[in-house]
Every structure is written in C-alpha cells, then in structure tokens.
GROMACS .gro file of C-alpha atoms in nm:
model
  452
    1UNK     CA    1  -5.327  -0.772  -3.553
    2UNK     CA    2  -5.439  -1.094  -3.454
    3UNK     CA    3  -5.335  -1.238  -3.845
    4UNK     CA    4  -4.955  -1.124  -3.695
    5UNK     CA    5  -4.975  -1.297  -3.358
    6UNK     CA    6  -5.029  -1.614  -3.517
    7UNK     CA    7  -4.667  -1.545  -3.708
    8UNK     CA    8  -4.357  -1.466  -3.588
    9UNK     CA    9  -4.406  -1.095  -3.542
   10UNK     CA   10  -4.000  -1.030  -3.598
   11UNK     CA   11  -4.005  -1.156  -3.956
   12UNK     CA   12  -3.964  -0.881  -4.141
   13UNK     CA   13  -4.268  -1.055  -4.374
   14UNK     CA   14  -4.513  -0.932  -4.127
   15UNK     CA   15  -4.433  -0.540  -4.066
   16UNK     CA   16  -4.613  -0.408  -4.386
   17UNK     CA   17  -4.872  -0.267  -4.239
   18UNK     CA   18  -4.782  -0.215  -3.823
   19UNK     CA   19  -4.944   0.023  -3.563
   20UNK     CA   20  -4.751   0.220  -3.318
   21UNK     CA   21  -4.766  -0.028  -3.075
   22UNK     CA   22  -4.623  -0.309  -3.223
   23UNK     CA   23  -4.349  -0.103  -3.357
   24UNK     CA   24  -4.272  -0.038  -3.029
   25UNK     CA   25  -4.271  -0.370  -2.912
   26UNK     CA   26  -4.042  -0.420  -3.179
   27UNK     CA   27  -3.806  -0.169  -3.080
   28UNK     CA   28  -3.797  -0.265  -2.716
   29UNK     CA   29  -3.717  -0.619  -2.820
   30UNK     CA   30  -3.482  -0.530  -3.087
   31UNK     CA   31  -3.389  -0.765  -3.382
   32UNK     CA   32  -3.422  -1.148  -3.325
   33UNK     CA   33  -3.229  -1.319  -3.595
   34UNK     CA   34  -3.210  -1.670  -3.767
   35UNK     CA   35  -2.876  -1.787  -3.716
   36UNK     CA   36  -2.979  -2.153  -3.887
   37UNK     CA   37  -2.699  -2.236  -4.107
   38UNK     CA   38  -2.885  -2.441  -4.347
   39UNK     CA   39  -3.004  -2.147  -4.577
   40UNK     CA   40  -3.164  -2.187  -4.900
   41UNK     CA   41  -2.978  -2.178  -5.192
   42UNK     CA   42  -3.097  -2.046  -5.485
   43UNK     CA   43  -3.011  -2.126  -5.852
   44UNK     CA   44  -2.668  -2.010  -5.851
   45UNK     CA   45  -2.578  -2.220  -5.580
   46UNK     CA   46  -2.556  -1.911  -5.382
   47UNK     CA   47  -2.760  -1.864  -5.003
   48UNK     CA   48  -2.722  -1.605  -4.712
   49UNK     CA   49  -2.455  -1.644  -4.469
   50UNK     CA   50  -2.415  -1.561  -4.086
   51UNK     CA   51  -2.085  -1.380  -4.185
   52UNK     CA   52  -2.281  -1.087  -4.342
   53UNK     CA   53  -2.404  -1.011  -4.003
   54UNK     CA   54  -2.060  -0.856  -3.929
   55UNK     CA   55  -1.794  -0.669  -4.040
   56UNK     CA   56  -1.477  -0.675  -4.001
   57UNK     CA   57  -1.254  -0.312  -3.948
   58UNK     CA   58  -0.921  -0.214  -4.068
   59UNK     CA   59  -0.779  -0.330  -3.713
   60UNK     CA   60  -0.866  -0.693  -3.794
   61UNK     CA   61  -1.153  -0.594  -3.494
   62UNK     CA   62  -1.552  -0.739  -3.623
   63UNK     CA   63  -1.835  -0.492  -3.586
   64UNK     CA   64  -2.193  -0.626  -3.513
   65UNK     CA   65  -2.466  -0.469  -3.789
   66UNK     CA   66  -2.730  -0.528  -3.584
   67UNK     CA   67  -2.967  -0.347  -3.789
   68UNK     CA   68  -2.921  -0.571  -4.065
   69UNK     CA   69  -3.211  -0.890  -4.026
   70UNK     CA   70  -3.301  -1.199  -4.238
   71UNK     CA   71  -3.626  -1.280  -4.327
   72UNK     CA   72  -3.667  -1.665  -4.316
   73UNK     CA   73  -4.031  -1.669  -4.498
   74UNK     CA   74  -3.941  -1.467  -4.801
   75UNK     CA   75  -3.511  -1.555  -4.806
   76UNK     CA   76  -3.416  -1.208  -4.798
   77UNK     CA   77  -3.246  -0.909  -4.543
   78UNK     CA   78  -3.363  -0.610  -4.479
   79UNK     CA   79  -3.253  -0.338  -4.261
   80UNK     CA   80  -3.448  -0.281  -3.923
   81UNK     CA   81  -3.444   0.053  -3.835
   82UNK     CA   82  -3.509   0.165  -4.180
   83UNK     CA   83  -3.765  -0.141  -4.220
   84UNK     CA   84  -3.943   0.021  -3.957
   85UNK     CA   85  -3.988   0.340  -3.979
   86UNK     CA   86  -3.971   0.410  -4.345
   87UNK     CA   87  -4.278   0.598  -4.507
   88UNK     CA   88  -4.190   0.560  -4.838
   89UNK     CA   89  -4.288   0.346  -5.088
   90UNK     CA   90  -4.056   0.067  -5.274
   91UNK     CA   91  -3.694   0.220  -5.374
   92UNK     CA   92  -3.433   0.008  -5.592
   93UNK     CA   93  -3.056   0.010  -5.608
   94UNK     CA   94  -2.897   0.086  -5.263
   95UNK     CA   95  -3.250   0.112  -5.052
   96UNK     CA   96  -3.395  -0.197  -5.137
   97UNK     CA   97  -3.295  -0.328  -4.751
   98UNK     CA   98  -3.538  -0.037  -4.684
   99UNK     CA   99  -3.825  -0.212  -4.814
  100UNK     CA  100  -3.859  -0.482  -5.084
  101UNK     CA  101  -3.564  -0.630  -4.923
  102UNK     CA  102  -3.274  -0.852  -5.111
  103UNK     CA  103  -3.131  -1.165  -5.225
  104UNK     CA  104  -2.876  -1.063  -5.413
  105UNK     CA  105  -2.630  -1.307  -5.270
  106UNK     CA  106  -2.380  -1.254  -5.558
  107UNK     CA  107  -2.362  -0.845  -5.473
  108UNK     CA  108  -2.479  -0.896  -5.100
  109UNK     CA  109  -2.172  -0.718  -4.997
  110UNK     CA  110  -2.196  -0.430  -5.178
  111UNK     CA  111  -2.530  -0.375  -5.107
  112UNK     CA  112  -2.492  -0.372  -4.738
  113UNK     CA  113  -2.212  -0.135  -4.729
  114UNK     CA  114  -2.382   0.098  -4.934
  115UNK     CA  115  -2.696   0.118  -4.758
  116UNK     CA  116  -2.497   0.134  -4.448
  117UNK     CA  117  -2.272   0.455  -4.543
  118UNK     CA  118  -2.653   0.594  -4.733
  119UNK     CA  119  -2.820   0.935  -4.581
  120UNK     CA  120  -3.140   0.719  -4.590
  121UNK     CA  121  -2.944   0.544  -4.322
  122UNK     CA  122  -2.761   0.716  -4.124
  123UNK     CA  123  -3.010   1.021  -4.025
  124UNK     CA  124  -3.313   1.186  -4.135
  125UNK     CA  125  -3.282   1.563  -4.197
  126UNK     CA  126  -3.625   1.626  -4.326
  127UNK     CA  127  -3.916   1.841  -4.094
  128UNK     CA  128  -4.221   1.622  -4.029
  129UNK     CA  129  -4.035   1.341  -4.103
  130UNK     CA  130  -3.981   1.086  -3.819
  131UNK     CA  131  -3.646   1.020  -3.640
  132UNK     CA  132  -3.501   1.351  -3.776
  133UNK     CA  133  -3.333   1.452  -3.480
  134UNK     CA  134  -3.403   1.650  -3.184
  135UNK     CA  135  -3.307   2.043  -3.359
  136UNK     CA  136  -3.569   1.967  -3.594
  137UNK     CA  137  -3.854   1.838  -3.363
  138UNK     CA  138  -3.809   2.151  -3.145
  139UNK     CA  139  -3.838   2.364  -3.493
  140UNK     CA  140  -4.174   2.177  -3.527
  141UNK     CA  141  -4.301   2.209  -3.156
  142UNK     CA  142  -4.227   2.595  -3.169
  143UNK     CA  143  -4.377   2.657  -3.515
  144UNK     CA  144  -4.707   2.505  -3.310
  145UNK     CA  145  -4.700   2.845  -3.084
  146UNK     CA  146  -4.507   3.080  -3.305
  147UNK     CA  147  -4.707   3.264  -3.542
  148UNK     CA  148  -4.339   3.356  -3.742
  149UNK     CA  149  -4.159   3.016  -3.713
  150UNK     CA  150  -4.521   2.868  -3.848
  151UNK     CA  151  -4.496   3.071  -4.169
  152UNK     CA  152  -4.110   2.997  -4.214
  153UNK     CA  153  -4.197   2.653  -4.152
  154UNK     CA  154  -4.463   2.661  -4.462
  155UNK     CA  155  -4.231   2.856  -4.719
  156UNK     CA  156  -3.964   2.521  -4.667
  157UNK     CA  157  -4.186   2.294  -4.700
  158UNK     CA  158  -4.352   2.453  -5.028
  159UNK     CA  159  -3.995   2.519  -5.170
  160UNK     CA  160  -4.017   2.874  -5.137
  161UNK     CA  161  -3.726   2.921  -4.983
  162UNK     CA  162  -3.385   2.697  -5.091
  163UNK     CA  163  -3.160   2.794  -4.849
  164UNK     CA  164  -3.316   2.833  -4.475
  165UNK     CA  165  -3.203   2.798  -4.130
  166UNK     CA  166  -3.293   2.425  -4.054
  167UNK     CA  167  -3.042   2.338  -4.335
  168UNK     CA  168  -2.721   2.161  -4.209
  169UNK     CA  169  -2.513   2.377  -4.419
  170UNK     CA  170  -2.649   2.697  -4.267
  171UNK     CA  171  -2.657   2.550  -3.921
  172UNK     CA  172  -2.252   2.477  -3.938
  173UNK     CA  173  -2.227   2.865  -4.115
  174UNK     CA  174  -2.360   2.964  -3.727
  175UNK     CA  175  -2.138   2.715  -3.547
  176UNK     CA  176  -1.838   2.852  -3.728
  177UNK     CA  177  -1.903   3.221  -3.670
  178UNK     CA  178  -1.985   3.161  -3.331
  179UNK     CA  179  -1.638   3.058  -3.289
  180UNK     CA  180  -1.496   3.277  -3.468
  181UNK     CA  181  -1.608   3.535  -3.209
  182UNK     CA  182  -1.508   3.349  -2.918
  183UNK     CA  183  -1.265   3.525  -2.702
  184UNK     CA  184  -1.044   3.419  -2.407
  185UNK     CA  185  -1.168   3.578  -2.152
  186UNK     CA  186  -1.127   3.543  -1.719
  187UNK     CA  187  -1.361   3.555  -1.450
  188UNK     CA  188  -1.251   3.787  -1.114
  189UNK     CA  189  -1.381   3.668  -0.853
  190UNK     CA  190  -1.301   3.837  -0.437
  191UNK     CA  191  -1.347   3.663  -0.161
  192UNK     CA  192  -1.348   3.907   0.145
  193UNK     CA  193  -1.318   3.885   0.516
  194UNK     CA  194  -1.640   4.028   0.671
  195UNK     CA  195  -1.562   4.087   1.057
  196UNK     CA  196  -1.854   4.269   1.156
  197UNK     CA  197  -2.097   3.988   1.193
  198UNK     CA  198  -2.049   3.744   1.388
  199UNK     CA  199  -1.898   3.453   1.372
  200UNK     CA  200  -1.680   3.556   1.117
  201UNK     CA  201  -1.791   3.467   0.746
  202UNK     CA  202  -1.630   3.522   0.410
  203UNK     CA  203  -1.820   3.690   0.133
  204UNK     CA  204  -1.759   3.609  -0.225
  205UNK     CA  205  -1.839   3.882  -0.450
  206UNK     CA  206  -1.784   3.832  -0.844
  207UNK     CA  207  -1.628   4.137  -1.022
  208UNK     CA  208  -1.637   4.082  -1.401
  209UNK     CA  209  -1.570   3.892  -1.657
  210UNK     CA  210  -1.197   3.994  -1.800
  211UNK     CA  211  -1.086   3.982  -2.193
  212UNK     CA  212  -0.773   3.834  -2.174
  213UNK     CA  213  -0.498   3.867  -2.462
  214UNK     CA  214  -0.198   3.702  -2.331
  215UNK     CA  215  -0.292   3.375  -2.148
  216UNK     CA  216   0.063   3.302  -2.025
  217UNK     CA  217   0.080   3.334  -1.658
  218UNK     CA  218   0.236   3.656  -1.642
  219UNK     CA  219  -0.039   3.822  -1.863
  220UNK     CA  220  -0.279   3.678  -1.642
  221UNK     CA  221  -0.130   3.802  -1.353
  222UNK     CA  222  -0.083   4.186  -1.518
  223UNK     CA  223  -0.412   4.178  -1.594
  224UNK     CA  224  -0.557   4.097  -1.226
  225UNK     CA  225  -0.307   4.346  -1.114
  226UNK     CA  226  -0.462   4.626  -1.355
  227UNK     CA  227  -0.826   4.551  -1.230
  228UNK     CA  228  -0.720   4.587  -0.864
  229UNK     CA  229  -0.575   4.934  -0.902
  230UNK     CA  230  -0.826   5.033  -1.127
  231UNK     CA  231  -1.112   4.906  -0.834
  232UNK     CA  232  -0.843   5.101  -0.601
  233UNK     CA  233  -0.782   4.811  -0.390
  234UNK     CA  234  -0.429   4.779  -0.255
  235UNK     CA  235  -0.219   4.467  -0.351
  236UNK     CA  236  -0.111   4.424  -0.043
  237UNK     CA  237  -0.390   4.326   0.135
  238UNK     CA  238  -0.441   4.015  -0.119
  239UNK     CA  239  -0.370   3.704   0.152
  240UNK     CA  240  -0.416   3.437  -0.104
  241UNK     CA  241  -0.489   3.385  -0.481
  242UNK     CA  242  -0.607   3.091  -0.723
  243UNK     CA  243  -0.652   2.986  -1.077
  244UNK     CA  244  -0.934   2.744  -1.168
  245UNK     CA  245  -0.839   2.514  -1.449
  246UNK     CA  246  -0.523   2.751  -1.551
  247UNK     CA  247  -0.207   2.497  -1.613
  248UNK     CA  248  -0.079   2.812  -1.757
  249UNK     CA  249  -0.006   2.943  -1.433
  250UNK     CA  250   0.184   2.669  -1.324
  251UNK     CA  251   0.530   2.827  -1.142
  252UNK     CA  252   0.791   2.958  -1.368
  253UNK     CA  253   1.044   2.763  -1.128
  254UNK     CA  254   0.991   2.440  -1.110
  255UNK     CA  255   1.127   2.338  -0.717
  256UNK     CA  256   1.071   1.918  -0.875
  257UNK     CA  257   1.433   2.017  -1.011
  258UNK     CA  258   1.599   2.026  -0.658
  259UNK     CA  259   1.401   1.706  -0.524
  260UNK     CA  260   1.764   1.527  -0.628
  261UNK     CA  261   1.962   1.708  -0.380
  262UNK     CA  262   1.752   1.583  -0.110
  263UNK     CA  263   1.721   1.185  -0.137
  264UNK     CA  264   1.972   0.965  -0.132
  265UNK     CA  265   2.261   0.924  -0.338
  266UNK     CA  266   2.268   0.616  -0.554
  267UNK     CA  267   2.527   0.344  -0.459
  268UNK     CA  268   2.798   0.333  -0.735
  269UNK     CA  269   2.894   0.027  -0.871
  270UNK     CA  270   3.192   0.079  -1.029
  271UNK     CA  271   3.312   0.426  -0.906
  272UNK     CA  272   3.407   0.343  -0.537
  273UNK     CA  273   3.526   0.656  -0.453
  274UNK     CA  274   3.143   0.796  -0.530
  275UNK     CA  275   3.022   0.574  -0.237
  276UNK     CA  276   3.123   0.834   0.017
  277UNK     CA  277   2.816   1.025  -0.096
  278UNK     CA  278   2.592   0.734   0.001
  279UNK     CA  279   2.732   0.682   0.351
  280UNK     CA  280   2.763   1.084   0.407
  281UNK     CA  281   2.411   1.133   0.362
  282UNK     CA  282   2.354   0.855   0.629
  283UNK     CA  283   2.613   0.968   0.862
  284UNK     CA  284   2.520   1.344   0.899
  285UNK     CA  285   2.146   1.311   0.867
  286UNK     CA  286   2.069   0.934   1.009
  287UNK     CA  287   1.792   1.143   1.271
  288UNK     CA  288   1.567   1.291   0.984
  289UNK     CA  289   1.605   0.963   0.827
  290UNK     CA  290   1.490   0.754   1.103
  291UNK     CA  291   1.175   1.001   1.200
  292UNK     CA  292   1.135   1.006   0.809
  293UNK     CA  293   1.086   0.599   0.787
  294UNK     CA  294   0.904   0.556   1.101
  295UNK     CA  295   0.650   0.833   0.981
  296UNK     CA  296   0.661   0.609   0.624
  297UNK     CA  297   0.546   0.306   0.822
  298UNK     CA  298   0.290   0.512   0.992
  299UNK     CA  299   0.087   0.657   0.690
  300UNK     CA  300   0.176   0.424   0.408
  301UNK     CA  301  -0.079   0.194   0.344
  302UNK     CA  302   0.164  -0.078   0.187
  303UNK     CA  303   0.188  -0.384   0.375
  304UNK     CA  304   0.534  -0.417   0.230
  305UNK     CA  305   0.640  -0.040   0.247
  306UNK     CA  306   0.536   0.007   0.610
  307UNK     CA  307   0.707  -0.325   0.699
  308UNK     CA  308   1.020  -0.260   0.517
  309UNK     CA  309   1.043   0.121   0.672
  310UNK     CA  310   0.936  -0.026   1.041
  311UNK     CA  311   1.227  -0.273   1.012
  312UNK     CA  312   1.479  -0.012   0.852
  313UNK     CA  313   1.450   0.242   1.149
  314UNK     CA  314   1.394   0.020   1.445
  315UNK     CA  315   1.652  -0.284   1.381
  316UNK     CA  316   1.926  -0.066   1.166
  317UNK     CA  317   1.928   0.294   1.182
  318UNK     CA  318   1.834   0.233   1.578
  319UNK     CA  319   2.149  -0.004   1.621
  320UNK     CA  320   2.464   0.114   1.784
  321UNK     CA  321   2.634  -0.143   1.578
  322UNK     CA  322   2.539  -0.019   1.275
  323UNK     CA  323   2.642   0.345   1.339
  324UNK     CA  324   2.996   0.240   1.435
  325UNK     CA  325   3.001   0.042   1.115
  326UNK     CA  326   2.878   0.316   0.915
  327UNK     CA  327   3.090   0.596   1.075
  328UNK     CA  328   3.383   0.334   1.010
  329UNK     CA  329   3.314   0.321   0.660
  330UNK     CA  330   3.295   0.685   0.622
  331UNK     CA  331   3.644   0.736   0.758
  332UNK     CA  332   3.783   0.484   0.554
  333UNK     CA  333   3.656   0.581   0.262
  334UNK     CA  334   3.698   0.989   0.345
  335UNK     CA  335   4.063   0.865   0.333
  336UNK     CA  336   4.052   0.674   0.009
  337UNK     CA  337   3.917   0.999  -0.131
  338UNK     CA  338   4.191   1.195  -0.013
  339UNK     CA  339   4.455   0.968  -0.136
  340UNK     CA  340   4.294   1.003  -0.469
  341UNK     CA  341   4.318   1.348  -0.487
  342UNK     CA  342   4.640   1.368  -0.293
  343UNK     CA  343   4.787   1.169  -0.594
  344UNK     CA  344   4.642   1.402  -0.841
  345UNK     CA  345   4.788   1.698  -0.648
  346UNK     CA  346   5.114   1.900  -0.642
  347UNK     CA  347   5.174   1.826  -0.260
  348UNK     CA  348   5.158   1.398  -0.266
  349UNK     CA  349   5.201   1.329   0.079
  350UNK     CA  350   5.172   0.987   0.040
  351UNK     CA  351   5.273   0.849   0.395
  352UNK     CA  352   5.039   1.054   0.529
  353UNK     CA  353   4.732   0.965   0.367
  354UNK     CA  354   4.819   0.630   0.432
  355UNK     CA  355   4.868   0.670   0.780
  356UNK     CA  356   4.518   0.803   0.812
  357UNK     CA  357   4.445   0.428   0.778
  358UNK     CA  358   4.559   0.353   1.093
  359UNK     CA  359   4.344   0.611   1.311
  360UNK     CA  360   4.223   0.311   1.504
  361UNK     CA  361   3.913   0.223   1.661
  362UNK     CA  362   3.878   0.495   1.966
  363UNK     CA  363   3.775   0.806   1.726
  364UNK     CA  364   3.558   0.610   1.535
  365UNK     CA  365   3.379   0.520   1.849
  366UNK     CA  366   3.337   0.852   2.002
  367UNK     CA  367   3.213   1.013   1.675
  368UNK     CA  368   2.934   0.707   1.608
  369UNK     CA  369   2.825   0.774   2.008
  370UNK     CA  370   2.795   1.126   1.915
  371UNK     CA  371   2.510   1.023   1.695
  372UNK     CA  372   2.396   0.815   1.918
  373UNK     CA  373   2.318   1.001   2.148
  374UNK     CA  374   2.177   1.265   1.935
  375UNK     CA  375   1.943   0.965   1.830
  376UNK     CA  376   1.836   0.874   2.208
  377UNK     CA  377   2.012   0.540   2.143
  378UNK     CA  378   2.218   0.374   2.399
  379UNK     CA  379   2.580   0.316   2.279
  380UNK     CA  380   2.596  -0.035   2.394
  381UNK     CA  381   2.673  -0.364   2.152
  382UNK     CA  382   2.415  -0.652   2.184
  383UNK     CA  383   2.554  -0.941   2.304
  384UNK     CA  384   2.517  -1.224   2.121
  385UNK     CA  385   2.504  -1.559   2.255
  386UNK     CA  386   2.759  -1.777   2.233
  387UNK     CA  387   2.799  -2.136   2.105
  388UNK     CA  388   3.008  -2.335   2.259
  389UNK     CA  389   3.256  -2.596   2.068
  390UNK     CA  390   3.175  -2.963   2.192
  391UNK     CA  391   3.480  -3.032   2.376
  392UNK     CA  392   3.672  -3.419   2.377
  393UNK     CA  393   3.730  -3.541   2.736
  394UNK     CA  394   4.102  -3.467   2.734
  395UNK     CA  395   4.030  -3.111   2.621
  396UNK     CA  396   4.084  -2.819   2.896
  397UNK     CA  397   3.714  -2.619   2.961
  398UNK     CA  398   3.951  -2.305   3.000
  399UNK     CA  399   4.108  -2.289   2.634
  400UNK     CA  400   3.858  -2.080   2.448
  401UNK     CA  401   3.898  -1.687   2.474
  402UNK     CA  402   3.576  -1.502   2.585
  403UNK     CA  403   3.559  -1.172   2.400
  404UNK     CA  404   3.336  -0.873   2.469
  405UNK     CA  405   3.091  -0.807   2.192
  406UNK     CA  406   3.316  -0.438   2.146
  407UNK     CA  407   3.610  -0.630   2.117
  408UNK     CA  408   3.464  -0.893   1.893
  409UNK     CA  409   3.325  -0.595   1.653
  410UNK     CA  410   3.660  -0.432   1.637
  411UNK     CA  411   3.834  -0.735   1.545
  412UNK     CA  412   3.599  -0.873   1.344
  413UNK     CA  413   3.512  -0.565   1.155
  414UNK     CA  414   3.688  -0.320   1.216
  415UNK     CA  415   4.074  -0.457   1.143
  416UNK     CA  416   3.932  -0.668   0.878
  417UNK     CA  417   3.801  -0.383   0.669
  418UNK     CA  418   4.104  -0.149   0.774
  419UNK     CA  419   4.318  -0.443   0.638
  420UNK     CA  420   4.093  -0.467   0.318
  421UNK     CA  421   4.172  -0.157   0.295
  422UNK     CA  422   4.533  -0.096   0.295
  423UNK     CA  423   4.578  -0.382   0.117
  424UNK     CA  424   4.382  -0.241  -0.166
  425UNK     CA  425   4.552   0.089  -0.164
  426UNK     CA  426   4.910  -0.091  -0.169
  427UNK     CA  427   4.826  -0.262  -0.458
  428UNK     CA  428   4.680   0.037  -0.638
  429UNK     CA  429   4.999   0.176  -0.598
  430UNK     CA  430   5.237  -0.116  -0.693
  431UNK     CA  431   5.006  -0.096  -1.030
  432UNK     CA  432   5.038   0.269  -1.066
  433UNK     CA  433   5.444   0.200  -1.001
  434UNK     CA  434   5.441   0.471  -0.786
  435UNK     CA  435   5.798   0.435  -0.714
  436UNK     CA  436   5.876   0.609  -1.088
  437UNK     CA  437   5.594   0.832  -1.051
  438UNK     CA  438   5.779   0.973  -0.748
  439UNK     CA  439   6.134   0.988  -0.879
  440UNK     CA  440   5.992   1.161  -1.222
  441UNK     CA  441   5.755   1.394  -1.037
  442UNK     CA  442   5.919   1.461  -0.653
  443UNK     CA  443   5.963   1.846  -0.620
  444UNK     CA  444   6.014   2.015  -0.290
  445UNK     CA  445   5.663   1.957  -0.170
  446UNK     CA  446   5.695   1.611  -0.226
  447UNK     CA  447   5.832   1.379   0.001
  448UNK     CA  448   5.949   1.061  -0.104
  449UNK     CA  449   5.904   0.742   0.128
  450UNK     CA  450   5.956   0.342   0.128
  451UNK     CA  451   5.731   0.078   0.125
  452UNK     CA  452   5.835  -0.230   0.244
   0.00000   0.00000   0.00000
C-alpha cells in the first residue's frame, strides 16, 4: 500500500494487486487522465491520441468514453471499470483493455469499439460474480436463507442444469407471458354521502376491479351501468362521475367546434361587404364586450394584455363618440349590403337603396344613445379644445365659426363617410353600366330611374 502512495495511484500500472479500499477510492474519484499531447511514438511512427477518448455518433454529436484511460508509465489504455473489477486472468484479442492493456496504435480503433459493444463490457450476468446486477445479487442473498433456492443455486453453478431461471433468456420467456395475460381491466370506485354523522363526511368505498373489453367510452360507460344494476343501485341517484387517466372518455361532441361563433369576426380585407359582421358583433353585444375586457385586465397577468384590455374598454368601447361612429358604420354598410343583394335580385329598387344613404344623422344618434345608455354611459361628445389661428392686426376676432363638438362630429364624420360612400356606390354602378343592365333586365318589378 504504501509502495502505491509513493506513485500515482490512477495509473493503471499500479492496480494489479488493490484492496477494497483503494478501489473505492478509485471509484469515488473516477478516471484522471493524461491529456499531454506529446505521446511517445513507437517504431511505426505511430503514438496515442486525445481523439480516441471520444467518439463521434451518427448525428455528427461526440460521446465521452470515460471508461477508457491511458497509462503514461507503461504507453498503453486500458479500460477502467473492467480494469477494476476484473477477476480474471490475462485475455487477448478484444479484452486486452481488460487487463494487459494495448498499444496497438495501428488497430486502436477497432479495438476500442469492440471492447466497448463486448458482454465483458457491458454487464456481468454470472452468480457470484461482481457487478452482475441487482436480480442476481437478490438470487444470492435468498439462496443464504432458502434451503431450495440454495440447492438450485448449486446445480447452476456445477452445470447440472443448462437452462434455469436466472438465465436472461428464461427471464424475458416470464416477461412475455406475463403480458400476454395482461388484461384491461377498471377500478369502481363510490363515493357516498354519509348524513348521519355529523358534520357531514363522504365515504369512499372501492367496489371491484372490472374486466373491460371495449375501452371506448361508451363500453366503459355500459359497463359501469351493468355493475350498478347488478349492486341494485339506482342510476339516478349518481350526482357526479369521473375517469382517472381515461382520454377515451373524452366527449363524443366536441363544444371547441362552436368557440367560432362566439369571438369576433375577422376584418376582411378585400370583401367589404363581409365587414358588417365585424361591426355587428360590436354593435349588438358592445356590453358583454366591455365587462369581458375589463374582467381581461383584471385576471390577466400580462402587463401588455391587461393594459391593452384596460385601454380598449375604458377610452373606446366607454366613448359616446365611438358608438355613434360605430352605429354609423353599421348603417352604412347594412345599406351597401342591401344594394348588393338588391342588384342580384328580381325586385332592383335601385333609388331606394340609394336613398337609404341619406337617412341622416338623427336615427343614427338615437340608436348609438340606446346603447349608451344600456352601457351607463353618458351620451355627451368631449369637447375638445380649440386652437386658435394667430390672427394679423387687420383681421376681424369674429370671423372664425365656433362649432359644437356634435356638430363638428357630424360634419366631420359623418357627411364625409356618407359622401365616401355614395360616391363609391355611383361609381360601382357607372362600371357595372347599370343603365343597360336596366333596359335589358327592367320587368314590372323594376323601376327604372336617372342619375344625374
């Protein structure tokens, strides 16, 4: 011991001839290696190389073989774990990493990756034989007590017996019939309502285990119902049921399907007709959509998302001017929609879906304080504040026209989007030479008209 002290202890050299403890001390510590480039080279011009320390996968990836070690006093490798804790004496060919170690620098390659794909290796399946796994140590700790196991135990090791239980290939015979006979089975399990005792408590009694044959949801269900009536129970007293672990019984209608028909509808951006959907949805349910935001901003926890939905229902759902706007916009385009179809019908009253255009301001205000109201919002326009022109000293104070902020919106928005508006539908029909359709098409329900 004290000869191995004075050497470097993690040289392979020295572990010949190790005690427990040491071994363990060399386990703890693992493998130190001698990553000195300047190698010896031997006769061939050949030496060992860092490289050989790893290898590279398929996936271009490099793998660590940390079990593989260099000894720098004899100028060979040798494999650690098998270094270790081999009790054999010198092999050749594919186990000489084991013991003797190698410098075969010309078929170093070949070498390692056969020792490392080896049995000798990779596990030890032999009984009193170290590191052979933990299903053969408890074979040997129970043959210690068990008077049968013992003498099983003695006919393997004397060859009397070729094929035994403690073989792998009998072991995986057992796993596979096991599985064979597995079968799908359900636990029933009641959970009952004791109101005799007080307080109130809930017992849980388990029933038995169920073999199931059809483990779709509705041969689950069938077969819960079968056990009930056969327990004569009544179904109708069952308040409540679950399914540990069973995606099977997922619901046969999925409700995620009609999630669509309750958000928003997407803006179109080339079908303007479509965007009446958009502005409907806001129009008839702007309420749910306020309480919907301001309960977004109050249990998101976002930064952005509860900003966003603060600012969304208190400075524009919450404004009166942007429920006239909207409730504008639907009436304008609820009439661009019926001109569509009213030139795609029989009766084309043309005049009169164009005089739809000119419903005016008035109903448009008393349907968007409707909602207002409904909303607990005060149907009042902000006033804005003014700026003033600089004015020259010839120039009269009393030139500039003061408008309310009502009359301001409705001249500013309102006859500037109802004049967008006709104009658009004008030219549609110039395009559409509507003049020819009319003359080709008129019938008695159509009445033919001028545009000037």
């Amino acid at each position: 011991m004290t000869n191995l002290l004075t050497n470097n202890i993690y040289d392979p050299s020295q572990w010949e001839n190790i005690n427990t403890k040491l071994r363990d001390l060399l386990v703890e510590n693992g493998s130190i290696r001698d990553n000195d480039p300047n190698f010896p080279i031997d006769k061939d011009r050949r030496h060992f190389s860092t490289t050989f320390y790893f290898k590279k996968l398929s996936n271009g990836e490099k793998f660590d073989r940390k079990w593989l070690v260099y000894s720098k006093d004899l100028d060979k490798t040798f494999c650690f774990c098998c270094k270790l804790f081999n009790s054999t004496t010198h092999d050749s060919g594919t186990n000489q990493l084991t013991n003797e170690g190698t410098n075969d620098w010309r078929n170093i390659s070949n070498k390692i990756k056969n020792h490392e794909t080896s049995k000798r290796h990779e596990k030890n399946e032999k009984i009193y034989q170290e590191n052979n796994g933990k299903f053969l140590s408890l074979f040997e700790m129970i043959a210690e007590f068990d008077p049968v196991m013992q003498e099983h135990v003695r006919h393997i090791q004397h060859g009397a017996i070729h094929n035994h239980y403690l073989e792998h290939n009998i072991q995986n015979e057992l796993i596979r019939l096991l599985s064979d006979e597995i079968k799908e089975q359900m636990t029933l399990v009641l959970r009952c309502v004791d109101i005799s005792t007080s307080p109130i408590k809930i017992d849980e009694h388990f029933v038995e285990f169920l073999k199931v044959d059809d483990t779709s949801g509705k041969g689950l269900f069938n077969e819960v119902i079968s056990v009930i009536k056969s327990l004569e129970l009544d179904i109708n007293d069952v308040r409540g049921q679950g399914y540990d672990n069973g995606s099977n019984m997922k619901g046969k209608k999925n409700k995620g399907n009609n999630v669509s028909s309750l958000i928003l509808k997407p803006l179109s951006q080339t079908h303007w007709e479509s965007r009446i959907e958009s502005v409907q949805a806001i129009k008839f349910q702007a309420l749910e959509i306020r309480d919907a935001l301001l309960q977004l901003a109050k249990v998101s926890e976002d930064h952005k998302t509860k900003s966003e939905a603060d600012c969304l229902a208190t400075y524009e759902l919450e404004s009166f001017e942007f429920l006239l706007g909207m409730t504008i916009w639907y009436d304008i385009l609820f009439v661009v929609n019926s001109i569509s179809k009213n030139l795609q019908s029989k009766d084309m009253h043309i005049d009169v879906a164009i005089d739809q255009l000119k419903y005016g301001f008035t109903s448009a205000m008393i349907s968007s304080k409707e909602i207002a109201t409904k909303m607990e919002i005060e149907p009042i326009f902000c006033e804005k504040r003014i700026i003033h022109k600089k004015k020259q000293f010839d120039e009269n104070a009393n030139d500039e026209i003061t408008q309310s902020a009502e009359e301001s919106f409705r001249i500013n928005y309102f006859l500037y989007i109802v004049d967008q508006a006709i104009s658009s539908i004008e030219k549609m029909l110039r395009e559409l030479k509507y003049k020819n359709l009319i003359s080709n098409f008129a019938s008695q329900k159509a009445r033919k008209i001028d545009f000037k």
